[in-house]
Amino acid sequence: MFDLRMWFRALQIIPRLSKDEWDRLDLVSRWLIATRAAVFVMTIVSAGIGGILAARDGHFSGLNFLACLIGLVFAHATNNLVNDLTDHLQGVDEGNYFRAQYGPQPLEHGLMSVRDVLRYTAITGAIALAAGVWLVAATGTAALGLMLAGVVFVLFYTWPLKHIGLGEPTVLLVWGPLMVGGTYLCTAGQWSWDAALIGTAYALGPTAVLFGKHTDKLPADRAKGIFTLPVLLGEPLARRCVTVMLVLQLLAVVTLVWRGALGWPLLVVLAALPLLRDTAAVFARPRPETCPPGFPKHIWPTYLVAYAFRYNRRFGLLFLLGLLIDLALR
């Protein structure tokens, strides 16, 4: 029987489960948890931005947009599965590593076998690939390069890109020009540098989220020889980088409105300023070594990433709201 309550929960957080609880789950719930579906909102926002921009410019194919949305979400899910599988096979996640503390790592916790994960990965990746192939056939070879770039990033983000300080720049590129620009291209049938630029402004948020996550697990990554940008920069500078990215994101939207690339309704993102202030205050202080009083224990040891993710979700939804208002007024 399908557990809709668990579906909703898995889309909000990454639930911690025992083996008995896992065995009682339906297939969809297992897939949502194994793929860390709670973070799909960032991908959905990127696709939504590209689609709404295409509609604003008078070029919108609903079928192509749906294929883009499905393809991008399943590509993101495939990447998360590949991430866990690669880190498990390389021994990164063993020994109560950070990833195994904040939610179920299906392989490390014995919830799934390698064969199970390979099966999930193959099916999930096939759906993403099928959507990409359909879009290439529907829109021409212009989408082929974007699809191939996506395949490369899905397969090689975990290793070697993340290990050599290129994981964070990859997220900026993927969640911006690749997702937003690619969705615009496939939905409108033409490339738009404005859409790519607008996408890059939004992608500063997901990049800040990844910075927060990698800063949370900086000591563990350093001990494992994983040289993410926060490991290379050190915690104080990494925390300052997150604040700078979030401020730049807001300034970029204001600038894009000023130069006419975005309509004035996008200024609704300024409603995120109070939460930005609170988030910046968290990142101004060293990360605590133990769970602070009042902080949700079921989220710990994720800390900085939790605040960055909460802010990015608020900003992203306001961004979409502003685009929809602008579209309605036009």
Tab-separated table of C-alpha atoms in Angstrom:
chain	number	residue	atom	x	y	z
A	1	MET	CA	0.000	0.000	0.000
A	2	PHE	CA	1.249	3.485	-0.839
A	3	ASP	CA	2.124	5.663	2.158
A	4	LEU	CA	1.294	9.207	1.051
A	5	ARG	CA	2.304	10.559	4.440
A	6	MET	CA	5.814	9.168	3.978
A	7	TRP	CA	5.966	10.598	0.454
A	8	PHE	CA	5.235	14.046	1.853
A	9	ARG	CA	7.735	13.563	4.677
A	10	ALA	CA	10.466	12.417	2.285
A	11	LEU	CA	9.879	15.522	0.168
A	12	GLN	CA	10.411	17.718	3.245
A	13	ILE	CA	13.340	16.065	5.050
A	14	ILE	CA	15.565	12.996	4.754
A	15	PRO	CA	13.882	10.641	7.270
A	16	ARG	CA	15.943	8.406	9.526
A	17	LEU	CA	14.655	4.840	9.477
A	18	SER	CA	15.471	1.459	10.941
A	19	LYS	CA	15.811	-1.618	8.733
A	20	ASP	CA	12.382	-2.852	9.851
A	21	GLU	CA	10.783	0.490	8.985
A	22	TRP	CA	12.524	0.490	5.605
A	23	ASP	CA	11.298	-3.013	4.796
A	24	ARG	CA	7.707	-1.918	5.381
A	25	LEU	CA	7.935	1.026	2.965
A	26	ASP	CA	6.379	1.033	-0.495
A	27	LEU	CA	8.634	1.301	-3.554
A	28	VAL	CA	7.978	5.006	-4.136
A	29	SER	CA	8.821	5.897	-0.537
A	30	ARG	CA	12.097	3.958	-0.789
A	31	TRP	CA	12.987	5.727	-4.021
A	32	LEU	CA	12.202	9.169	-2.569
A	33	ILE	CA	14.374	8.500	0.496
A	34	ALA	CA	17.218	6.833	-1.399
A	35	THR	CA	17.403	9.716	-3.885
A	36	ARG	CA	17.133	12.399	-1.168
A	37	ALA	CA	14.053	13.871	-2.819
A	38	ALA	CA	13.826	16.709	-0.285
A	39	VAL	CA	16.424	18.637	-2.299
A	40	PHE	CA	14.589	18.291	-5.630
A	41	VAL	CA	12.911	21.639	-4.963
A	42	MET	CA	16.073	23.406	-6.202
A	43	THR	CA	15.882	21.559	-9.508
A	44	ILE	CA	12.154	22.189	-9.847
A	45	VAL	CA	12.712	25.920	-9.296
A	46	SER	CA	15.446	26.036	-11.965
A	47	ALA	CA	13.220	24.273	-14.483
A	48	GLY	CA	10.306	26.511	-13.507
A	49	ILE	CA	12.361	29.657	-14.084
A	50	GLY	CA	13.323	28.509	-17.580
A	51	GLY	CA	9.757	27.549	-18.452
A	52	ILE	CA	8.163	30.767	-17.187
A	53	LEU	CA	10.769	32.879	-18.994
A	54	ALA	CA	9.926	31.050	-22.223
A	55	ALA	CA	6.216	31.671	-21.671
A	56	ARG	CA	6.938	35.339	-20.928
A	57	ASP	CA	8.722	35.654	-24.258
A	58	GLY	CA	5.801	34.084	-26.096
A	59	HIS	CA	7.433	30.738	-26.852
A	60	PHE	CA	6.138	27.883	-24.732
A	61	SER	CA	5.644	24.187	-25.381
A	62	GLY	CA	3.947	22.556	-22.418
A	63	LEU	CA	4.967	19.064	-23.512
A	64	ASN	CA	8.621	20.049	-23.894
A	65	PHE	CA	8.575	21.768	-20.517
A	66	LEU	CA	7.141	18.659	-18.859
A	67	ALA	CA	9.842	16.526	-20.483
A	68	CYS	CA	12.512	18.966	-19.220
A	69	LEU	CA	11.121	18.902	-15.702
A	70	ILE	CA	10.977	15.099	-15.604
A	71	GLY	CA	14.414	14.749	-17.165
A	72	LEU	CA	16.077	17.188	-14.772
A	73	VAL	CA	14.485	15.772	-11.614
A	74	PHE	CA	15.386	12.202	-12.580
A	75	ALA	CA	18.915	13.301	-13.551
A	76	HIS	CA	19.281	14.878	-10.097
A	77	ALA	CA	17.967	11.676	-8.510
A	78	THR	CA	20.430	9.617	-10.571
A	79	ASN	CA	23.301	11.816	-9.426
A	80	ASN	CA	22.370	11.311	-5.768
A	81	LEU	CA	22.240	7.542	-6.251
A	82	VAL	CA	25.598	7.552	-8.073
A	83	ASN	CA	27.014	9.733	-5.300
A	84	ASP	CA	26.085	7.235	-2.573
A	85	LEU	CA	27.174	4.252	-4.643
A	86	THR	CA	30.560	5.765	-5.555
A	87	ASP	CA	31.322	6.889	-2.010
A	88	HIS	CA	30.330	3.455	-0.672
A	89	LEU	CA	32.528	1.582	-3.149
A	90	GLN	CA	35.465	3.907	-2.421
A	91	GLY	CA	34.995	3.495	1.338
A	92	VAL	CA	34.273	7.194	1.866
A	93	ASP	CA	31.011	6.714	3.790
A	94	GLU	CA	32.240	3.985	6.132
A	95	GLY	CA	33.093	4.614	9.769
A	96	ASN	CA	30.056	6.805	10.570
A	97	TYR	CA	31.079	9.417	8.003
A	98	PHE	CA	28.983	12.607	7.847
A	99	ARG	CA	26.688	11.360	5.062
A	100	ALA	CA	25.684	8.357	7.182
A	101	GLN	CA	24.762	10.568	10.153
A	102	TYR	CA	22.187	12.981	8.761
A	103	GLY	CA	19.995	10.425	6.988
A	104	PRO	CA	19.919	6.850	5.771
A	105	GLN	CA	22.782	5.960	3.461
A	106	PRO	CA	21.035	2.871	2.049
A	107	LEU	CA	24.242	0.938	1.401
A	108	GLU	CA	26.108	1.807	4.590
A	109	HIS	CA	23.063	1.107	6.753
A	110	GLY	CA	22.266	-2.185	5.053
A	111	LEU	CA	18.919	-1.012	3.699
A	112	MET	CA	19.840	-1.835	0.103
A	113	SER	CA	22.418	-3.993	-1.635
A	114	VAL	CA	24.761	-2.755	-4.358
A	115	ARG	CA	22.584	-4.608	-6.850
A	116	ASP	CA	19.489	-2.802	-5.550
A	117	VAL	CA	21.156	0.594	-5.935
A	118	LEU	CA	22.402	-0.294	-9.411
A	119	ARG	CA	18.855	-1.255	-10.359
A	120	TYR	CA	17.439	1.998	-8.983
A	121	THR	CA	20.182	3.952	-10.743
A	122	ALA	CA	19.626	2.216	-14.070
A	123	ILE	CA	15.870	2.800	-14.077
A	124	THR	CA	16.097	6.374	-12.807
A	125	GLY	CA	18.878	7.225	-15.232
A	126	ALA	CA	16.992	5.611	-18.119
A	127	ILE	CA	13.987	7.862	-17.471
A	128	ALA	CA	16.218	10.940	-17.419
A	129	LEU	CA	18.003	9.818	-20.592
A	130	ALA	CA	14.724	9.029	-22.355
A	131	ALA	CA	13.445	12.529	-21.611
A	132	GLY	CA	16.686	13.987	-22.960
A	133	VAL	CA	16.575	11.926	-26.147
A	134	TRP	CA	12.943	12.894	-26.715
A	135	LEU	CA	13.835	16.586	-26.320
A	136	VAL	CA	16.753	16.299	-28.749
A	137	ALA	CA	14.424	14.663	-31.285
A	138	ALA	CA	11.775	17.342	-30.710
A	139	THR	CA	13.998	20.441	-30.673
A	140	GLY	CA	17.057	19.505	-32.737
A	141	THR	CA	20.723	19.043	-32.003
A	142	ALA	CA	21.002	22.292	-30.007
A	143	ALA	CA	19.801	20.378	-26.961
A	144	LEU	CA	22.235	17.513	-27.552
A	145	GLY	CA	25.256	19.317	-26.154
A	146	LEU	CA	23.357	20.289	-23.012
A	147	MET	CA	22.177	16.711	-22.534
A	148	LEU	CA	25.693	15.307	-22.932
A	149	ALA	CA	27.063	17.882	-20.486
A	150	GLY	CA	24.398	16.796	-18.006
A	151	VAL	CA	25.394	13.145	-18.408
A	152	VAL	CA	29.042	14.020	-17.702
A	153	PHE	CA	28.166	15.986	-14.566
A	154	VAL	CA	25.851	13.224	-13.279
A	155	LEU	CA	28.529	10.568	-13.686
A	156	PHE	CA	31.610	12.513	-12.610
A	157	TYR	CA	30.443	15.036	-10.005
A	158	THR	CA	31.116	12.694	-7.081
A	159	TRP	CA	34.490	11.682	-8.465
A	160	PRO	CA	36.695	13.362	-9.476
A	161	LEU	CA	35.048	16.829	-9.573
A	162	LYS	CA	34.025	16.995	-5.903
A	163	HIS	CA	37.438	15.716	-4.811
A	164	ILE	CA	39.405	18.486	-6.557
A	165	GLY	CA	37.423	21.604	-5.645
A	166	LEU	CA	35.267	21.610	-8.775
A	167	GLY	CA	32.011	20.403	-7.223
A	168	GLU	CA	30.818	23.884	-6.262
A	169	PRO	CA	31.557	25.518	-9.677
A	170	THR	CA	29.774	22.553	-11.270
A	171	VAL	CA	26.608	23.268	-9.266
A	172	LEU	CA	26.721	26.938	-10.302
A	173	LEU	CA	26.971	25.896	-13.939
A	174	VAL	CA	24.384	23.107	-13.777
A	175	TRP	CA	21.636	24.842	-11.769
A	176	GLY	CA	22.080	28.024	-13.794
A	177	PRO	CA	22.895	28.012	-17.522
A	178	LEU	CA	22.436	24.259	-17.963
A	179	MET	CA	19.071	23.834	-16.220
A	180	VAL	CA	17.468	27.252	-16.686
A	181	GLY	CA	19.035	27.980	-20.065
A	182	GLY	CA	18.437	24.409	-21.212
A	183	THR	CA	14.781	24.439	-20.156
A	184	TYR	CA	14.305	27.736	-21.988
A	185	LEU	CA	15.976	26.308	-25.090
A	186	CYS	CA	13.854	23.165	-25.145
A	187	THR	CA	10.645	24.967	-24.209
A	188	ALA	CA	11.041	28.024	-26.450
A	189	GLY	CA	13.022	26.394	-29.245
A	190	GLN	CA	15.857	28.914	-29.069
A	191	TRP	CA	18.749	29.855	-26.803
A	192	SER	CA	18.567	32.942	-24.574
A	193	TRP	CA	21.610	34.452	-22.911
A	194	ASP	CA	19.270	36.445	-20.667
A	195	ALA	CA	17.735	33.187	-19.426
A	196	ALA	CA	21.215	31.746	-18.819
A	197	LEU	CA	22.215	34.887	-16.886
A	198	ILE	CA	19.010	34.866	-14.838
A	199	GLY	CA	19.599	31.186	-14.137
A	200	THR	CA	23.125	31.921	-12.916
A	201	ALA	CA	21.711	34.475	-10.476
A	202	TYR	CA	19.396	31.818	-9.031
A	203	ALA	CA	22.139	29.151	-9.059
A	204	LEU	CA	24.119	31.151	-6.513
A	205	GLY	CA	21.579	29.801	-4.000
A	206	PRO	CA	22.078	26.057	-4.648
A	207	THR	CA	25.830	26.703	-4.754
A	208	ALA	CA	25.608	28.349	-1.327
A	209	VAL	CA	23.657	25.331	-0.063
A	210	LEU	CA	26.433	23.009	-1.243
A	211	PHE	CA	29.028	25.302	0.367
A	212	GLY	CA	27.099	25.021	3.617
A	213	LYS	CA	26.963	21.234	3.387
A	214	HIS	CA	30.675	20.928	2.596
A	215	THR	CA	31.529	23.353	5.409
A	216	ASP	CA	29.474	21.247	7.841
A	217	LYS	CA	31.532	18.171	6.947
A	218	LEU	CA	34.831	19.960	6.349
A	219	PRO	CA	36.831	18.049	9.010
A	220	ALA	CA	35.489	14.701	7.784
A	221	ASP	CA	36.251	15.542	4.145
A	222	ARG	CA	39.757	16.732	5.004
A	223	ALA	CA	40.426	13.491	6.869
A	224	LYS	CA	39.233	11.494	3.837
A	225	GLY	CA	41.337	13.501	1.382
A	226	ILE	CA	38.304	15.094	-0.304
A	227	PHE	CA	39.309	18.611	-1.268
A	228	THR	CA	36.050	20.505	-1.662
A	229	LEU	CA	36.304	24.294	-1.915
A	230	PRO	CA	35.487	24.762	1.803
A	231	VAL	CA	38.339	22.343	2.637
A	232	LEU	CA	40.685	24.353	0.414
A	233	LEU	CA	39.483	27.734	1.735
A	234	GLY	CA	39.069	26.857	5.409
A	235	GLU	CA	35.907	27.239	7.484
A	236	PRO	CA	35.974	31.024	8.186
A	237	LEU	CA	36.411	31.969	4.523
A	238	ALA	CA	33.939	29.318	3.369
A	239	ARG	CA	31.281	30.724	5.698
A	240	ARG	CA	31.917	34.253	4.420
A	241	CYS	CA	31.655	32.999	0.838
A	242	VAL	CA	28.127	31.726	1.511
A	243	THR	CA	26.995	35.112	2.824
A	244	VAL	CA	28.581	36.879	-0.142
A	245	MET	CA	26.846	34.545	-2.610
A	246	LEU	CA	23.434	35.075	-1.030
A	247	VAL	CA	23.870	38.865	-1.009
A	248	LEU	CA	25.091	38.810	-4.613
A	249	GLN	CA	22.040	36.763	-5.557
A	250	LEU	CA	19.695	39.483	-4.334
A	251	LEU	CA	21.790	42.241	-5.896
A	252	ALA	CA	21.835	40.342	-9.194
A	253	VAL	CA	18.031	40.190	-9.286
A	254	VAL	CA	17.743	43.913	-8.535
A	255	THR	CA	20.280	44.637	-11.282
A	256	LEU	CA	18.429	42.433	-13.779
A	257	VAL	CA	15.202	44.279	-12.967
A	258	TRP	CA	16.961	47.621	-13.399
A	259	ARG	CA	18.301	46.705	-16.831
A	260	GLY	CA	14.956	45.270	-17.954
A	261	ALA	CA	15.854	41.572	-18.155
A	262	LEU	CA	13.339	40.935	-15.365
A	263	GLY	CA	10.083	42.731	-14.586
A	264	TRP	CA	9.517	44.788	-11.452
A	265	PRO	CA	7.407	42.034	-9.769
A	266	LEU	CA	10.696	40.154	-9.224
A	267	LEU	CA	11.477	42.667	-6.501
A	268	VAL	CA	9.253	40.444	-4.356
A	269	VAL	CA	12.451	38.514	-3.576
A	270	LEU	CA	13.364	41.397	-1.276
A	271	ALA	CA	10.832	39.875	1.121
A	272	ALA	CA	13.566	37.315	1.841
A	273	LEU	CA	15.793	40.000	3.397
A	274	PRO	CA	14.814	39.277	7.045
A	275	LEU	CA	15.653	35.600	6.588
A	276	LEU	CA	18.882	36.550	4.813
A	277	ARG	CA	19.855	38.636	7.837
A	278	ASP	CA	19.233	35.688	10.151
A	279	THR	CA	21.115	33.289	7.852
A	280	ALA	CA	24.085	35.658	7.583
A	281	ALA	CA	24.200	35.869	11.387
A	282	VAL	CA	24.492	32.064	11.596
A	283	PHE	CA	27.289	31.996	9.021
A	284	ALA	CA	29.135	34.794	10.815
A	285	ARG	CA	29.813	32.445	13.743
A	286	PRO	CA	31.973	29.289	13.822
A	287	ARG	CA	30.006	26.096	13.359
A	288	PRO	CA	29.210	24.556	16.791
A	289	GLU	CA	30.780	21.196	17.531
A	290	THR	CA	27.646	19.852	19.236
A	291	CYS	CA	23.962	20.362	18.562
A	292	PRO	CA	23.031	23.830	19.906
A	293	PRO	CA	20.077	24.215	22.294
A	294	GLY	CA	16.864	24.651	20.382
A	295	PHE	CA	18.234	23.276	17.120
A	296	PRO	CA	16.242	20.269	15.801
A	297	LYS	CA	18.112	17.139	16.864
A	298	HIS	CA	16.700	15.105	13.953
A	299	ILE	CA	18.513	17.448	11.522
A	300	TRP	CA	21.904	17.511	13.260
A	301	PRO	CA	24.764	17.208	12.263
A	302	THR	CA	23.585	19.210	9.248
A	303	TYR	CA	23.659	22.779	10.513
A	304	LEU	CA	24.977	25.429	8.135
A	305	VAL	CA	23.425	23.641	5.168
A	306	ALA	CA	20.048	23.581	6.936
A	307	TYR	CA	20.027	27.370	7.229
A	308	ALA	CA	21.299	27.863	3.673
A	309	PHE	CA	18.706	25.435	2.303
A	310	ARG	CA	15.856	27.084	4.217
A	311	TYR	CA	16.829	30.490	2.836
A	312	ASN	CA	17.304	29.200	-0.714
A	313	ARG	CA	13.882	27.541	-0.662
A	314	ARG	CA	12.271	30.813	0.477
A	315	PHE	CA	14.166	32.836	-2.150
A	316	GLY	CA	13.420	30.338	-4.936
A	317	LEU	CA	9.674	30.263	-4.255
A	318	LEU	CA	9.568	34.078	-4.119
A	319	PHE	CA	11.487	34.157	-7.409
A	320	LEU	CA	8.905	31.892	-9.040
A	321	LEU	CA	6.079	33.982	-7.560
A	322	GLY	CA	7.578	37.152	-9.021
A	323	LEU	CA	7.935	35.520	-12.440
A	324	LEU	CA	4.325	34.308	-12.387
A	325	ILE	CA	3.028	37.766	-11.403
A	326	ASP	CA	5.120	39.325	-14.173
A	327	LEU	CA	3.778	36.781	-16.657
A	328	ALA	CA	0.182	37.481	-15.620
A	329	LEU	CA	0.635	41.239	-15.940
A	330	ARG	CA	2.137	40.873	-19.399
